[in-house]
Amino acid sequence: MDELLRFLLTESPTPAPLGSVEDWWTRHLQLSSRFSLPVDVAFAGGFSADRLGYAFASGYHSALRTLLPQLPPQHRYALCVTEAGGGHPAAMQTRLTGSVDGPLRLEGTKAFVTLGTAADELLVVASEGQDAQGRNRLRLVRIDSRRAGVTVTELPETPFVPEVPHAELRLHEVAVAPEDVLPGDGYERYVKPFRTVEDCHVFAAVLGWLLQVARRSDWPDEVREELLALAVTMRGLAQADAASPSVHLALAGAIDLFRKRVDGLGALWEQVDAPTRERWERDRLLLNVAGKVRAKRRETARQKLSTPE
């Protein structure tokens, strides 16, 4: 904790320009060798980013490394969930066929993969069939993005954080080794908790970025200290149980406090250089993505905690 706080309070708040995803990755790797906790890398990556898009990229990648700590930090990853019908388990049409005793194959299409064209490895959610109730039995499969049968096609830029690439993924008879299939239920063990893990790490990265802007734009000490307090809170939540209803409620409260602090910045943005201010106005819509999912997670947590066991 002390090392991270020193970094956020004493590191130069003037980041070098990042002209591409490759530039971001080079800097992210440097920070990964300095900080052992992925959430600390998210904070530092946000602080070192010259724009919100690259802060998000550090938060997203750090979240995947928290979800799957066995992943080597020197590789880039993308979680491949969303299909034409959405990201719900019932919408998964991508198939993992075969058996552990014979050849396994992946077949299907993912409609929207964040950082897909930049990924070295893909983490693909696929169905291996239905259970007795007719529900998809999902697994998470880890494959090299250059494996035969894998086609990654870049999608048009999004209206906000356009620096972050997204892609469509097509899989055709992709060979899968048994060790490529990660243990456990693909949805319950990986996809479902990732929504919470991602929120913690992405908001951590955004807080790191805002602390950098606050320092170089000479925002009042009180504002910087409130952002720092929120950072400490988010860091603790990032290390807590992502499946816990109590954590879900605490995270919802922390995000509410974050929004109130950001909404209260007002005229302070006039002290920020024009390119940063203009990108912020464009990119802040990122913070509203998955709002319905967060609201549902909060309500479910309230219901669980209010129901006697």
Short mmCIF file of C-alpha atoms in Angstrom, two decimals:
data_model
loop_
_atom_site.label_atom_id
_atom_site.label_comp_id
_atom_site.label_asym_id
_atom_site.label_seq_id
_atom_site.Cartn_x
_atom_site.Cartn_y
_atom_site.Cartn_z
CA MET A 1 0.00 0.00 0.00
CA ASP A 2 2.72 2.48 0.97
CA GLU A 3 4.54 2.03 -2.32
CA LEU A 4 1.35 2.65 -4.30
CA LEU A 5 0.46 5.75 -2.28
CA ARG A 6 3.96 7.14 -2.75
CA PHE A 7 3.63 6.52 -6.48
CA LEU A 8 0.29 8.32 -6.71
CA LEU A 9 1.50 11.24 -4.57
CA THR A 10 5.07 11.75 -5.79
CA GLU A 11 5.42 10.34 -9.33
CA SER A 12 5.55 12.96 -12.06
CA PRO A 13 1.95 13.78 -13.02
CA THR A 14 2.90 14.60 -16.63
CA PRO A 15 2.56 11.35 -18.60
CA ALA A 16 4.42 10.78 -21.84
CA PRO A 17 2.05 10.68 -24.83
CA LEU A 18 0.70 7.26 -25.76
CA GLY A 19 0.19 6.98 -29.49
CA SER A 20 -1.04 3.41 -29.75
CA VAL A 21 -2.08 0.28 -27.90
CA GLU A 22 1.51 -0.90 -28.24
CA ASP A 23 2.73 2.22 -26.42
CA TRP A 24 0.19 1.56 -23.67
CA TRP A 25 1.28 -2.07 -23.38
CA THR A 26 4.96 -1.17 -23.07
CA ARG A 27 4.20 1.13 -20.17
CA HIS A 28 1.77 -1.33 -18.58
CA LEU A 29 4.44 -4.05 -18.65
CA GLN A 30 6.92 -1.75 -16.92
CA LEU A 31 4.41 -1.12 -14.15
CA SER A 32 3.61 -4.86 -13.87
CA SER A 33 7.23 -5.48 -12.96
CA ARG A 34 7.10 -2.76 -10.30
CA PHE A 35 3.84 -3.70 -8.54
CA SER A 36 2.90 -7.25 -7.55
CA LEU A 37 -0.86 -6.76 -7.04
CA PRO A 38 -2.88 -6.41 -10.26
CA VAL A 39 -5.05 -3.71 -8.67
CA ASP A 40 -1.93 -1.65 -7.94
CA VAL A 41 -0.94 -2.04 -11.58
CA ALA A 42 -4.43 -0.75 -12.48
CA PHE A 43 -3.96 2.35 -10.32
CA ALA A 44 -0.45 2.98 -11.65
CA GLY A 45 -1.54 2.32 -15.23
CA GLY A 46 -4.34 4.83 -14.88
CA PHE A 47 -2.03 7.41 -13.33
CA SER A 48 0.50 6.93 -16.15
CA ALA A 49 -2.06 7.13 -18.98
CA ASP A 50 -2.47 10.27 -21.04
CA ARG A 51 -6.15 9.51 -21.64
CA LEU A 52 -9.03 7.56 -20.13
CA GLY A 53 -9.00 4.84 -22.80
CA TYR A 54 -5.55 3.60 -21.87
CA ALA A 55 -6.41 3.84 -18.16
CA PHE A 56 -9.37 1.55 -18.88
CA ALA A 57 -7.08 -0.88 -20.73
CA SER A 58 -4.85 -1.21 -17.65
CA GLY A 59 -7.89 -1.75 -15.43
CA TYR A 60 -9.36 -4.36 -17.75
CA HIS A 61 -6.13 -6.33 -18.11
CA SER A 62 -5.47 -6.17 -14.36
CA ALA A 63 -8.98 -7.48 -13.69
CA LEU A 64 -8.34 -10.53 -15.86
CA ARG A 65 -5.11 -11.23 -14.00
CA THR A 66 -6.95 -11.04 -10.66
CA LEU A 67 -9.66 -13.38 -11.95
CA LEU A 68 -7.02 -15.79 -13.32
CA PRO A 69 -3.83 -15.35 -11.28
CA GLN A 70 -2.14 -18.17 -13.18
CA LEU A 71 -1.98 -16.01 -16.32
CA PRO A 72 1.56 -14.86 -17.14
CA PRO A 73 1.68 -11.04 -16.81
CA GLN A 74 3.72 -10.61 -19.98
CA HIS A 75 0.83 -11.68 -22.25
CA ARG A 76 -2.23 -9.67 -23.30
CA TYR A 77 -5.64 -11.28 -22.79
CA ALA A 78 -9.22 -10.77 -23.91
CA LEU A 79 -12.34 -12.33 -22.39
CA CYS A 80 -14.67 -13.52 -25.16
CA VAL A 81 -18.25 -13.75 -23.93
CA THR A 82 -20.73 -11.60 -25.87
CA GLU A 83 -22.54 -13.17 -28.81
CA ALA A 84 -25.29 -11.97 -31.13
CA GLY A 85 -27.86 -12.79 -28.44
CA GLY A 86 -25.91 -11.11 -25.62
CA GLY A 87 -23.79 -12.36 -22.74
CA HIS A 88 -26.32 -14.43 -20.77
CA PRO A 89 -25.54 -18.15 -20.41
CA ALA A 90 -28.58 -19.06 -22.51
CA ALA A 91 -27.23 -16.90 -25.37
CA MET A 92 -24.02 -18.89 -25.74
CA GLN A 93 -23.96 -20.64 -29.13
CA THR A 94 -20.18 -21.17 -29.30
CA ARG A 95 -19.54 -24.89 -28.87
CA LEU A 96 -16.77 -26.97 -27.35
CA THR A 97 -17.15 -30.43 -28.87
CA GLY A 98 -15.38 -33.73 -28.39
CA SER A 99 -14.21 -35.35 -25.17
CA VAL A 100 -11.14 -35.27 -22.95
CA ASP A 101 -10.22 -38.67 -24.38
CA GLY A 102 -10.33 -37.45 -28.00
CA PRO A 103 -9.88 -34.26 -30.03
CA LEU A 104 -11.63 -31.12 -28.78
CA ARG A 105 -12.81 -28.36 -31.10
CA LEU A 106 -14.16 -24.80 -30.72
CA GLU A 107 -16.79 -23.52 -33.14
CA GLY A 108 -18.72 -20.25 -33.01
CA THR A 109 -18.70 -16.45 -33.12
CA LYS A 110 -18.22 -13.77 -30.48
CA ALA A 111 -19.71 -10.44 -31.51
CA PHE A 112 -17.78 -7.99 -29.33
CA VAL A 113 -14.38 -8.67 -27.77
CA THR A 114 -12.65 -5.86 -25.88
CA LEU A 115 -8.96 -5.57 -26.83
CA GLY A 116 -9.55 -8.50 -29.18
CA THR A 117 -7.14 -7.41 -31.91
CA ALA A 118 -4.44 -6.68 -29.31
CA ALA A 119 -4.70 -9.97 -27.42
CA ASP A 120 -2.02 -12.66 -27.41
CA GLU A 121 -4.43 -15.14 -25.82
CA LEU A 122 -8.21 -15.42 -25.90
CA LEU A 123 -10.38 -16.63 -23.02
CA VAL A 124 -13.43 -18.08 -24.74
CA VAL A 125 -16.70 -19.01 -23.07
CA ALA A 126 -18.24 -22.03 -24.80
CA SER A 127 -21.00 -24.55 -24.20
CA GLU A 128 -20.19 -28.24 -23.94
CA GLY A 129 -23.88 -29.17 -24.04
CA GLN A 130 -26.94 -28.92 -21.80
CA ASP A 131 -27.64 -30.26 -18.35
CA ALA A 132 -30.75 -32.21 -17.32
CA GLN A 133 -32.73 -28.95 -17.05
CA GLY A 134 -31.72 -27.85 -20.56
CA ARG A 135 -29.30 -25.17 -19.37
CA ASN A 136 -25.99 -24.53 -21.07
CA ARG A 137 -22.98 -26.13 -19.38
CA LEU A 138 -20.30 -23.52 -19.95
CA ARG A 139 -16.53 -23.80 -19.88
CA LEU A 140 -13.74 -21.26 -20.26
CA VAL A 141 -11.15 -22.16 -22.89
CA ARG A 142 -7.75 -20.47 -23.19
CA ILE A 143 -6.31 -20.37 -26.72
CA ASP A 144 -3.58 -18.56 -28.64
CA SER A 145 -5.07 -15.80 -30.79
CA ARG A 146 -2.97 -17.00 -33.75
CA ARG A 147 -4.14 -20.61 -33.62
CA ALA A 148 -5.44 -22.13 -36.86
CA GLY A 149 -9.16 -21.49 -37.30
CA VAL A 150 -9.14 -18.26 -35.25
CA THR A 151 -10.18 -15.09 -37.11
CA VAL A 152 -10.15 -11.76 -35.28
CA THR A 153 -11.72 -8.85 -37.19
CA GLU A 154 -11.45 -5.30 -35.88
CA LEU A 155 -14.76 -3.49 -35.37
CA PRO A 156 -15.38 0.23 -36.00
CA GLU A 157 -14.26 2.62 -33.26
CA THR A 158 -16.70 3.22 -30.43
CA PRO A 159 -17.97 6.80 -29.79
CA PHE A 160 -15.96 6.96 -26.54
CA VAL A 161 -12.47 5.65 -25.68
CA PRO A 162 -11.91 4.98 -29.41
CA GLU A 163 -8.27 4.06 -28.68
CA VAL A 164 -9.43 0.77 -27.15
CA PRO A 165 -9.93 -1.73 -30.00
CA HIS A 166 -12.83 -4.17 -30.16
CA ALA A 167 -13.23 -7.13 -32.44
CA GLU A 168 -15.47 -9.87 -33.76
CA LEU A 169 -14.10 -13.35 -33.16
CA ARG A 170 -14.83 -16.31 -35.42
CA LEU A 171 -13.79 -19.83 -34.45
CA HIS A 172 -13.86 -22.65 -36.98
CA GLU A 173 -12.73 -26.12 -35.98
CA VAL A 174 -10.15 -24.69 -33.59
CA ALA A 175 -8.13 -27.47 -32.00
CA VAL A 176 -8.22 -27.44 -28.19
CA ALA A 177 -5.98 -29.42 -25.86
CA PRO A 178 -7.51 -30.73 -22.60
CA GLU A 179 -5.24 -28.43 -20.59
CA ASP A 180 -6.66 -25.42 -22.50
CA VAL A 181 -10.02 -25.99 -20.77
CA LEU A 182 -9.98 -24.25 -17.41
CA PRO A 183 -11.47 -26.05 -14.40
CA GLY A 184 -14.90 -25.21 -13.06
CA ASP A 185 -18.13 -23.78 -14.41
CA GLY A 186 -17.39 -21.17 -17.06
CA TYR A 187 -20.14 -18.83 -15.95
CA GLU A 188 -20.24 -19.18 -12.17
CA ARG A 189 -16.48 -19.33 -11.67
CA TYR A 190 -15.34 -16.80 -14.29
CA VAL A 191 -17.92 -14.69 -16.15
CA LYS A 192 -20.21 -13.84 -13.23
CA PRO A 193 -17.49 -12.71 -10.77
CA PHE A 194 -15.64 -10.86 -13.54
CA ARG A 195 -18.36 -8.21 -13.60
CA THR A 196 -17.43 -7.28 -10.03
CA VAL A 197 -13.68 -7.73 -10.48
CA GLU A 198 -13.73 -5.56 -13.60
CA ASP A 199 -15.63 -2.76 -11.86
CA CYS A 200 -13.12 -2.67 -9.02
CA HIS A 201 -10.10 -2.55 -11.31
CA VAL A 202 -11.48 -0.21 -13.95
CA PHE A 203 -12.66 2.30 -11.34
CA ALA A 204 -9.25 1.94 -9.68
CA ALA A 205 -7.58 2.86 -12.97
CA VAL A 206 -9.94 5.80 -13.49
CA LEU A 207 -9.18 7.05 -9.97
CA GLY A 208 -5.46 6.78 -10.73
CA TRP A 209 -5.99 8.84 -13.88
CA LEU A 210 -8.05 11.47 -12.04
CA LEU A 211 -5.36 11.78 -9.35
CA GLN A 212 -2.81 12.46 -12.07
CA VAL A 213 -5.08 15.12 -13.64
CA ALA A 214 -5.75 16.64 -10.21
CA ARG A 215 -2.05 16.95 -9.41
CA ARG A 216 -0.91 18.45 -12.68
CA SER A 217 -3.93 20.79 -12.83
CA ASP A 218 -3.43 22.03 -9.26
CA TRP A 219 -6.83 20.98 -7.96
CA PRO A 220 -7.43 21.72 -4.25
CA ASP A 221 -5.79 19.43 -1.69
CA GLU A 222 -9.20 18.41 -0.35
CA VAL A 223 -10.27 17.08 -3.76
CA ARG A 224 -7.06 15.10 -4.20
CA GLU A 225 -7.38 13.64 -0.72
CA GLU A 226 -10.97 12.56 -1.35
CA LEU A 227 -9.89 10.84 -4.57
CA LEU A 228 -7.10 9.15 -2.63
CA ALA A 229 -9.56 7.95 0.02
CA LEU A 230 -11.77 6.48 -2.69
CA ALA A 231 -8.69 4.80 -4.16
CA VAL A 232 -7.89 3.10 -0.86
CA THR A 233 -11.50 1.92 -0.59
CA MET A 234 -11.50 0.51 -4.12
CA ARG A 235 -8.18 -1.21 -3.53
CA GLY A 236 -9.62 -3.05 -0.54
CA LEU A 237 -12.74 -4.11 -2.47
CA ALA A 238 -10.60 -5.39 -5.34
CA GLN A 239 -8.99 -7.88 -2.95
CA ALA A 240 -12.26 -9.02 -1.37
CA ASP A 241 -14.54 -11.93 -2.36
CA ALA A 242 -16.11 -10.96 -5.68
CA ALA A 243 -19.08 -13.27 -5.01
CA SER A 244 -19.98 -11.73 -1.64
CA PRO A 245 -23.28 -9.77 -1.43
CA SER A 246 -21.68 -7.56 1.23
CA VAL A 247 -18.86 -6.69 -1.17
CA HIS A 248 -21.44 -5.93 -3.88
CA LEU A 249 -23.20 -3.44 -1.61
CA ALA A 250 -19.95 -1.82 -0.52
CA LEU A 251 -18.87 -1.53 -4.16
CA ALA A 252 -22.19 0.05 -5.11
CA GLY A 253 -21.74 2.60 -2.33
CA ALA A 254 -18.15 3.32 -3.39
CA ILE A 255 -19.22 3.89 -6.99
CA ASP A 256 -21.96 6.26 -5.78
CA LEU A 257 -19.38 8.25 -3.81
CA PHE A 258 -17.11 8.28 -6.85
CA ARG A 259 -19.89 9.68 -9.04
CA LYS A 260 -20.75 12.39 -6.51
CA ARG A 261 -17.11 13.44 -6.32
CA VAL A 262 -16.76 13.50 -10.12
CA ASP A 263 -20.04 15.37 -10.58
CA GLY A 264 -18.83 17.95 -8.05
CA LEU A 265 -15.63 18.79 -9.92
CA GLY A 266 -17.45 21.37 -12.01
CA ALA A 267 -15.33 24.42 -12.77
CA LEU A 268 -12.10 22.62 -11.82
CA TRP A 269 -12.04 21.17 -15.35
CA GLU A 270 -11.39 24.69 -16.60
CA GLN A 271 -7.90 24.37 -15.07
CA VAL A 272 -7.17 21.25 -17.16
CA ASP A 273 -5.49 21.45 -20.56
CA ALA A 274 -7.93 21.49 -23.46
CA PRO A 275 -7.06 18.11 -25.06
CA THR A 276 -7.48 16.26 -21.74
CA ARG A 277 -10.70 18.12 -20.92
CA GLU A 278 -12.20 17.45 -24.36
CA ARG A 279 -11.33 13.75 -24.27
CA TRP A 280 -12.86 13.50 -20.77
CA GLU A 281 -16.15 14.95 -22.01
CA ARG A 282 -16.16 12.39 -24.81
CA ASP A 283 -14.97 9.40 -22.79
CA ARG A 284 -16.77 9.78 -19.47
CA LEU A 285 -19.70 7.84 -20.98
CA LEU A 286 -17.52 4.78 -20.31
CA LEU A 287 -18.48 5.06 -16.64
CA ASN A 288 -22.15 4.43 -17.49
CA VAL A 289 -21.53 1.16 -19.33
CA ALA A 290 -23.15 -1.83 -17.57
CA GLY A 291 -25.24 0.44 -15.33
CA LYS A 292 -28.22 -1.95 -15.48
CA VAL A 293 -25.99 -4.88 -14.49
CA ARG A 294 -24.68 -2.93 -11.48
CA ALA A 295 -28.21 -1.97 -10.41
CA LYS A 296 -29.34 -5.60 -10.61
CA ARG A 297 -26.27 -6.79 -8.69
CA ARG A 298 -27.01 -4.28 -5.94
CA GLU A 299 -30.67 -5.23 -5.66
CA THR A 300 -29.84 -8.94 -5.59
CA ALA A 301 -27.29 -8.31 -2.81
CA ARG A 302 -29.86 -6.39 -0.78
CA GLN A 303 -32.36 -9.21 -1.12
CA LYS A 304 -29.83 -11.86 -0.11
CA LEU A 305 -28.71 -9.92 2.96
CA SER A 306 -32.26 -9.16 4.05
CA THR A 307 -33.40 -12.79 3.81
CA PRO A 308 -32.73 -14.87 6.97
CA GLU A 309 -30.70 -17.99 6.36
#
